[in-house]
PDB file of C-alpha atoms in Angstrom:
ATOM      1  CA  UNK Z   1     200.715-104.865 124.834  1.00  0.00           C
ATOM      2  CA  UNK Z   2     204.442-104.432 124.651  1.00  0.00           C
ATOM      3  CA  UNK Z   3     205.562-101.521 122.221  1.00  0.00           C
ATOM      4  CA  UNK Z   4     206.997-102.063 118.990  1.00  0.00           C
ATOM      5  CA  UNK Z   5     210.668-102.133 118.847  1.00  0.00           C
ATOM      6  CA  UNK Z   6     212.503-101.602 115.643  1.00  0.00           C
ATOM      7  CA  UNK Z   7     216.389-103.045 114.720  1.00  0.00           C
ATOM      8  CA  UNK Z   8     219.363-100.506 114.749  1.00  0.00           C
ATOM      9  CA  UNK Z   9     222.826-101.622 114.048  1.00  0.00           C
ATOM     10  CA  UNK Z  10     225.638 -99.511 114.899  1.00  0.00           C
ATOM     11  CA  UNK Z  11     229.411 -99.826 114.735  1.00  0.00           C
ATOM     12  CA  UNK Z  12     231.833 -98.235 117.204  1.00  0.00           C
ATOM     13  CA  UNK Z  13     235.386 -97.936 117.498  1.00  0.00           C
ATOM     14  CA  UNK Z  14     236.613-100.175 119.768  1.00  0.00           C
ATOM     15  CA  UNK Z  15     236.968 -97.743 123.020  1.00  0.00           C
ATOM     16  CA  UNK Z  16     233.401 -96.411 122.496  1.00  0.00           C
ATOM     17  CA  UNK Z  17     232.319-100.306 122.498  1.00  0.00           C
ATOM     18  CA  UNK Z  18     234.777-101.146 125.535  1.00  0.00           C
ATOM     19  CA  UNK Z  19     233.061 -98.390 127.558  1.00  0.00           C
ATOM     20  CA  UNK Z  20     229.477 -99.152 126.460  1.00  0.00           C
ATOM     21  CA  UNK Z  21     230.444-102.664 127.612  1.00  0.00           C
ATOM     22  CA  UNK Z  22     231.646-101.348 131.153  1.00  0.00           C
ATOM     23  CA  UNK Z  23     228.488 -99.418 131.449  1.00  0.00           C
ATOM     24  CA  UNK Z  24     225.925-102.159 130.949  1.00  0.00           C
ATOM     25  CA  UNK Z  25     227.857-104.227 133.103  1.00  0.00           C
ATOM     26  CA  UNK Z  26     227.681-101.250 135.698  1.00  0.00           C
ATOM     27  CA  UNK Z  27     223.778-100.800 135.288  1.00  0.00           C
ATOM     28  CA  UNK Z  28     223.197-105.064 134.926  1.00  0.00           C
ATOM     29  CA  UNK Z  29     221.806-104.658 131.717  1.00  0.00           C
ATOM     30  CA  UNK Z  30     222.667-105.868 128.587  1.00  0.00           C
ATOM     31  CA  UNK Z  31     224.781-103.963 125.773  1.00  0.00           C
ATOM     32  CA  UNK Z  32     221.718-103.270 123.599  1.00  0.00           C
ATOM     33  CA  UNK Z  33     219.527-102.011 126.780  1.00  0.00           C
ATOM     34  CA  UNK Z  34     222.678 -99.933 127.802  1.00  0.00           C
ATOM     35  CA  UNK Z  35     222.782 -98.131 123.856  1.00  0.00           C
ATOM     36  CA  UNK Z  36     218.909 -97.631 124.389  1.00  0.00           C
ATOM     37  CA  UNK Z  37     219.196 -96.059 127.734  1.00  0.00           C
ATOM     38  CA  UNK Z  38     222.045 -93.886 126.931  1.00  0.00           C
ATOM     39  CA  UNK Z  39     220.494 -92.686 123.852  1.00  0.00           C
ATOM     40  CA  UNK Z  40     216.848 -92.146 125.693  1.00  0.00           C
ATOM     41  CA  UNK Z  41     219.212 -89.968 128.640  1.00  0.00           C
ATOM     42  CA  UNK Z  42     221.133 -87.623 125.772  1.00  0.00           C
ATOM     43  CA  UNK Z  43     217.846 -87.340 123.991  1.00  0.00           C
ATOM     44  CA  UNK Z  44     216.429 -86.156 127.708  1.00  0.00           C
ATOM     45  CA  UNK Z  45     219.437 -83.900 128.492  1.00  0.00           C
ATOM     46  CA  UNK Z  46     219.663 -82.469 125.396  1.00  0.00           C
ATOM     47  CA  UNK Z  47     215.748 -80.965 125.696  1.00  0.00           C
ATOM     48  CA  UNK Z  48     216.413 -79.982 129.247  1.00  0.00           C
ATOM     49  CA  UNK Z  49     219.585 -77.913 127.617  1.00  0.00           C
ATOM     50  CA  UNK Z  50     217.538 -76.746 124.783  1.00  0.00           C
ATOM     51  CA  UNK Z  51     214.699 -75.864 127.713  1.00  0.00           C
ATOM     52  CA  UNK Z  52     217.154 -74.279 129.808  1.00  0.00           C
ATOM     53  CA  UNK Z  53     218.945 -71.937 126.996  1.00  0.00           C
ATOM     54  CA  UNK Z  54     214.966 -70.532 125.918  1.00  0.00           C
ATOM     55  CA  UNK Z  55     213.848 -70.054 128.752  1.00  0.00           C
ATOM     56  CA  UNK Z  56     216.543 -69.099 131.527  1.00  0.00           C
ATOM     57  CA  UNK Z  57     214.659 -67.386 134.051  1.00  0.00           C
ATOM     58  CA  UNK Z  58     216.016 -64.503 135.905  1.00  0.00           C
ATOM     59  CA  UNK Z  59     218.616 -64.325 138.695  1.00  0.00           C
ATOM     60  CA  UNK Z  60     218.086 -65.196 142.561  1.00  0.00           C
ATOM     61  CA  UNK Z  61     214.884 -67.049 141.317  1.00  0.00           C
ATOM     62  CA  UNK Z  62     214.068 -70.638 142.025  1.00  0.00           C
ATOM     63  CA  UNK Z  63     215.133 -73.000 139.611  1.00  0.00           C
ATOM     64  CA  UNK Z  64     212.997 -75.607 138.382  1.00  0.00           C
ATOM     65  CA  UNK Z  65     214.089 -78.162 136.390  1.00  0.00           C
ATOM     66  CA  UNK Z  66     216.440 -80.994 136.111  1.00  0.00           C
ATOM     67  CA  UNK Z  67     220.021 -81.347 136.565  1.00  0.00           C
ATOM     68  CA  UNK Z  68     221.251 -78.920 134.194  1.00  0.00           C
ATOM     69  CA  UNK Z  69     218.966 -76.205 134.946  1.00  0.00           C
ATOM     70  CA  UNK Z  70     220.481 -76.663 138.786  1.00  0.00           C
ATOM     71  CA  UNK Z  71     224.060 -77.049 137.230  1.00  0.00           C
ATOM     72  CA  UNK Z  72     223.582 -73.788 135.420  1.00  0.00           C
ATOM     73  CA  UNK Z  73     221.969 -72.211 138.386  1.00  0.00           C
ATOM     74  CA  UNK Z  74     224.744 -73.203 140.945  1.00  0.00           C
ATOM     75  CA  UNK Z  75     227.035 -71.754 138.179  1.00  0.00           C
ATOM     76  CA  UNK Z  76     225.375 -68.358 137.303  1.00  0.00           C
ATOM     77  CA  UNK Z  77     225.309 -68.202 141.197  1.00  0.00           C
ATOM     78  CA  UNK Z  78     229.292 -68.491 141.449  1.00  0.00           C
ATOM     79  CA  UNK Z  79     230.066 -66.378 138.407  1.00  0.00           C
ATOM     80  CA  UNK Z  80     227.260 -63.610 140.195  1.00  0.00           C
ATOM     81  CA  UNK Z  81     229.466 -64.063 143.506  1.00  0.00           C
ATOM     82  CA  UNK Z  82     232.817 -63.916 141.988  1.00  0.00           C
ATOM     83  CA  UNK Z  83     231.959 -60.799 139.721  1.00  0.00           C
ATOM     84  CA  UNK Z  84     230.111 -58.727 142.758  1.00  0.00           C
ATOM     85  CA  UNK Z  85     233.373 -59.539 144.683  1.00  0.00           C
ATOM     86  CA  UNK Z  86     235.651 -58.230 142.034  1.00  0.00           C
ATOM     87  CA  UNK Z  87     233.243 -55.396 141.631  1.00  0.00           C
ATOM     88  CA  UNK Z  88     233.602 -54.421 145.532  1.00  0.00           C
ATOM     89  CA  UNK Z  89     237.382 -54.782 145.012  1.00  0.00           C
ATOM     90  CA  UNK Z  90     238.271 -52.192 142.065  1.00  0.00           C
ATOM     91  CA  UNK Z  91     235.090 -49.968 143.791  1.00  0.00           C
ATOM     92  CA  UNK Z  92     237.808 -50.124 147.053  1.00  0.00           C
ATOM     93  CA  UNK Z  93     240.575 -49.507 144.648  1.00  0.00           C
ATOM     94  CA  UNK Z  94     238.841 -46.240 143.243  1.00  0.00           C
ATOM     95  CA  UNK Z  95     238.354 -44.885 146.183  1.00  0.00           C
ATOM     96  CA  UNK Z  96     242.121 -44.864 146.995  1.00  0.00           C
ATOM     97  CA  UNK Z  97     242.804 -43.648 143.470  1.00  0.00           C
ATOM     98  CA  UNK Z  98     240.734 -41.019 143.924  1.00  0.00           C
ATOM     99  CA  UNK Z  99     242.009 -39.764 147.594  1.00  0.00           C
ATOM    100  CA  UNK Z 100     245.195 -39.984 146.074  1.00  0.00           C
ATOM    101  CA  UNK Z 101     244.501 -37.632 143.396  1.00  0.00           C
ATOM    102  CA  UNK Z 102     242.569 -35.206 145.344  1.00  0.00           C
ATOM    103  CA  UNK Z 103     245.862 -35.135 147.975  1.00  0.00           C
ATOM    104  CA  UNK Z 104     248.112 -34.539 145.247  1.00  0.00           C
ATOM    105  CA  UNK Z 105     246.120 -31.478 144.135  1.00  0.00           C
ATOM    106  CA  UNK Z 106     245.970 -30.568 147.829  1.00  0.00           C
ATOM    107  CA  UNK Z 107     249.840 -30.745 148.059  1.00  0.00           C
ATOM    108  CA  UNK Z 108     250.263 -29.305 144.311  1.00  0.00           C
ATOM    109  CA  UNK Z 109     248.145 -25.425 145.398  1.00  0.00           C
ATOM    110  CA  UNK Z 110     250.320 -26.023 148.629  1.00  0.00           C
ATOM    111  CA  UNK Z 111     254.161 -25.823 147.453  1.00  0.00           C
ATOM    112  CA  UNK Z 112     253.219 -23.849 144.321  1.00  0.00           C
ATOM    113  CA  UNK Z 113     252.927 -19.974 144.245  1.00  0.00           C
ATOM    114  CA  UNK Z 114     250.137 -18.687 141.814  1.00  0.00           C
ATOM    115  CA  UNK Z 115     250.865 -17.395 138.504  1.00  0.00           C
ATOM    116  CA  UNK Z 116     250.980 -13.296 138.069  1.00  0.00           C
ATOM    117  CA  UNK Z 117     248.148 -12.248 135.626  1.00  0.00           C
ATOM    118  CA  UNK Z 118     250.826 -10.653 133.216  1.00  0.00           C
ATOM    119  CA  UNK Z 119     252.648 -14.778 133.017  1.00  0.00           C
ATOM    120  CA  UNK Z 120     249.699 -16.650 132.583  1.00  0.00           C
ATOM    121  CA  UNK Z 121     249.837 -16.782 129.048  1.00  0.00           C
ATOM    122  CA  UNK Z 122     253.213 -18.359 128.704  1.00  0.00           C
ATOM    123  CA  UNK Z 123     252.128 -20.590 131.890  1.00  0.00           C
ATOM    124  CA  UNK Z 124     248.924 -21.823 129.735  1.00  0.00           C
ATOM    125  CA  UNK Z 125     251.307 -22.846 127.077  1.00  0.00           C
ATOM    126  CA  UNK Z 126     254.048 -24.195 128.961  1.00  0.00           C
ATOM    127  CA  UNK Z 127     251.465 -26.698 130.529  1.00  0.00           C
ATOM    128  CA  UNK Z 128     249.562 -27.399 127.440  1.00  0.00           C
ATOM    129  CA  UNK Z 129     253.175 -28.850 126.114  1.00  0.00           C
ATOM    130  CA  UNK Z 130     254.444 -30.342 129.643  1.00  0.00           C
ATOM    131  CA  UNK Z 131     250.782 -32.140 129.962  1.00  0.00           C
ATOM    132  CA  UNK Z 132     250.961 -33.821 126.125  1.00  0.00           C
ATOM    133  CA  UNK Z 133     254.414 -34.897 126.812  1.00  0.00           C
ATOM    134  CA  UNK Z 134     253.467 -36.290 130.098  1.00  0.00           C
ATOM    135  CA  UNK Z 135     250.465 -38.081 128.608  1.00  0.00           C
ATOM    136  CA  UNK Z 136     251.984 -39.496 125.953  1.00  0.00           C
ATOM    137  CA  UNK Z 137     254.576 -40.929 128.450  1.00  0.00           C
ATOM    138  CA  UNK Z 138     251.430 -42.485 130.233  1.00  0.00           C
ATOM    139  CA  UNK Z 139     250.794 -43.746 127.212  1.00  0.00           C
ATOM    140  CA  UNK Z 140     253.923 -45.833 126.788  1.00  0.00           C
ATOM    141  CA  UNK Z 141     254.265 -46.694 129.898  1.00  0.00           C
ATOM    142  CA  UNK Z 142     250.369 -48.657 129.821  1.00  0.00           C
ATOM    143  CA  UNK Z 143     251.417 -49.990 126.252  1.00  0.00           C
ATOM    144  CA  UNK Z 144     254.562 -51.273 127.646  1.00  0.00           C
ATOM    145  CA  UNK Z 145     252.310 -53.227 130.649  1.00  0.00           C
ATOM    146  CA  UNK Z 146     254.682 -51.569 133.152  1.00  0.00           C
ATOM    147  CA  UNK Z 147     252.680 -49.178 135.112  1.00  0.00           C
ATOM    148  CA  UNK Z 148     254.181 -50.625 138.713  1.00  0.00           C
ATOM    149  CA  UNK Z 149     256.794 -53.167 137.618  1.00  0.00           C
ATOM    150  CA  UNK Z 150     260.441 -52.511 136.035  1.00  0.00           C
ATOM    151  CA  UNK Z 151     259.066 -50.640 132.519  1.00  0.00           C
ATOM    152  CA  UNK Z 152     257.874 -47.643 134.934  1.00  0.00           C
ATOM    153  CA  UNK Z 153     261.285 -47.162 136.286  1.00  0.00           C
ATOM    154  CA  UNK Z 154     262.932 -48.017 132.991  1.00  0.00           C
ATOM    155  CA  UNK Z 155     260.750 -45.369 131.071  1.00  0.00           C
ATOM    156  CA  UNK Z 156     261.395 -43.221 134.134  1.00  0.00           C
ATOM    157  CA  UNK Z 157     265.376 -43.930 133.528  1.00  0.00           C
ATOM    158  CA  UNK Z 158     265.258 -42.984 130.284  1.00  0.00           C
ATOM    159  CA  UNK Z 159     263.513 -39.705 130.471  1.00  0.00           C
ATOM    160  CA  UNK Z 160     260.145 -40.579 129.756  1.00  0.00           C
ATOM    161  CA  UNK Z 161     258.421 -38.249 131.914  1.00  0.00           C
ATOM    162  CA  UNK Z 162     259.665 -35.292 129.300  1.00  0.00           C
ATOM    163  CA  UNK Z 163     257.201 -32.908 131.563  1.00  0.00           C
TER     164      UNK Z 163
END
């Protein structure tokens, strides 16, 4: 027994209707099959989003499902890629920070004599000022977005170090 079909009408600007036209034409059916099919597909995808979004699954595993569970798959698994890479690059770029820190202590106890008990005091305070003047150079200097281009050496011009 064929199922019971029900009358919709619908009115659509004219590009909708042009490209509703080109797509039954496409698929050899008729304008009215083409609105049914395409309404039967969003009603489809939309589930399979709605399935996807409650119940994601975890990374790495298989992914069942239908096209947008693979779509979102193939692009948690380029996102995943593209993050760990980054990741491995500012982990690479720590590492030289930090040998570059460590060397300039190294070179710092090097070149400079230590300070006689009886000076220490004065020394204390005379770095205490020199290191908030220096940060709050730092400071600038990030806000400014120059930390390697021309506000570095322009802050640097105009006496920004203050240590």
């Amino acid at each position: 027994m064929p199922a019971v079909r029900d009358r919709v009408q619908a009115y659509f600007e004219r590009q909708e209707k042009q490209r509703l036209q080109r797509e039954a034409a496409a698929r050899g059916v008729s304008v009215s099959q083409c609105a049914t099919d395409c309404l039967r597909e969003y009603f489809a995808w939309r589930e399979e989003m709605a399935a996807a979004v409650d119940s994601p699954g975890q990374p790495g595993e298989a992914h069942r499902g239908g096209p947008i569970q693979s779509l979102l798959a193939r692009t948690e698994s380029r996102l995943a890629a593209t993050l760990d890479a980054r990741v491995r690059e500012l982990a690479g770029e720590m590492v030289l920070l930090q040998s570059m820190i460590d060397r300039q202590a190294v070179s710092y106890f090097l070149h400079t004599p230590e300070v006689p008990p009886e000076l220490q005091d004065g020394a204390v305070a005379s770095a205490t000022r020199r290191y908030r003047n220096w940060r709050r150079a730092v400071e600038r200097l990030v806000r400014s977005g120059g930390v390697n281009g021309e506000a570095a050496v322009q802050l640097s011009a105009e006496g920004g170090s203050e240590a």
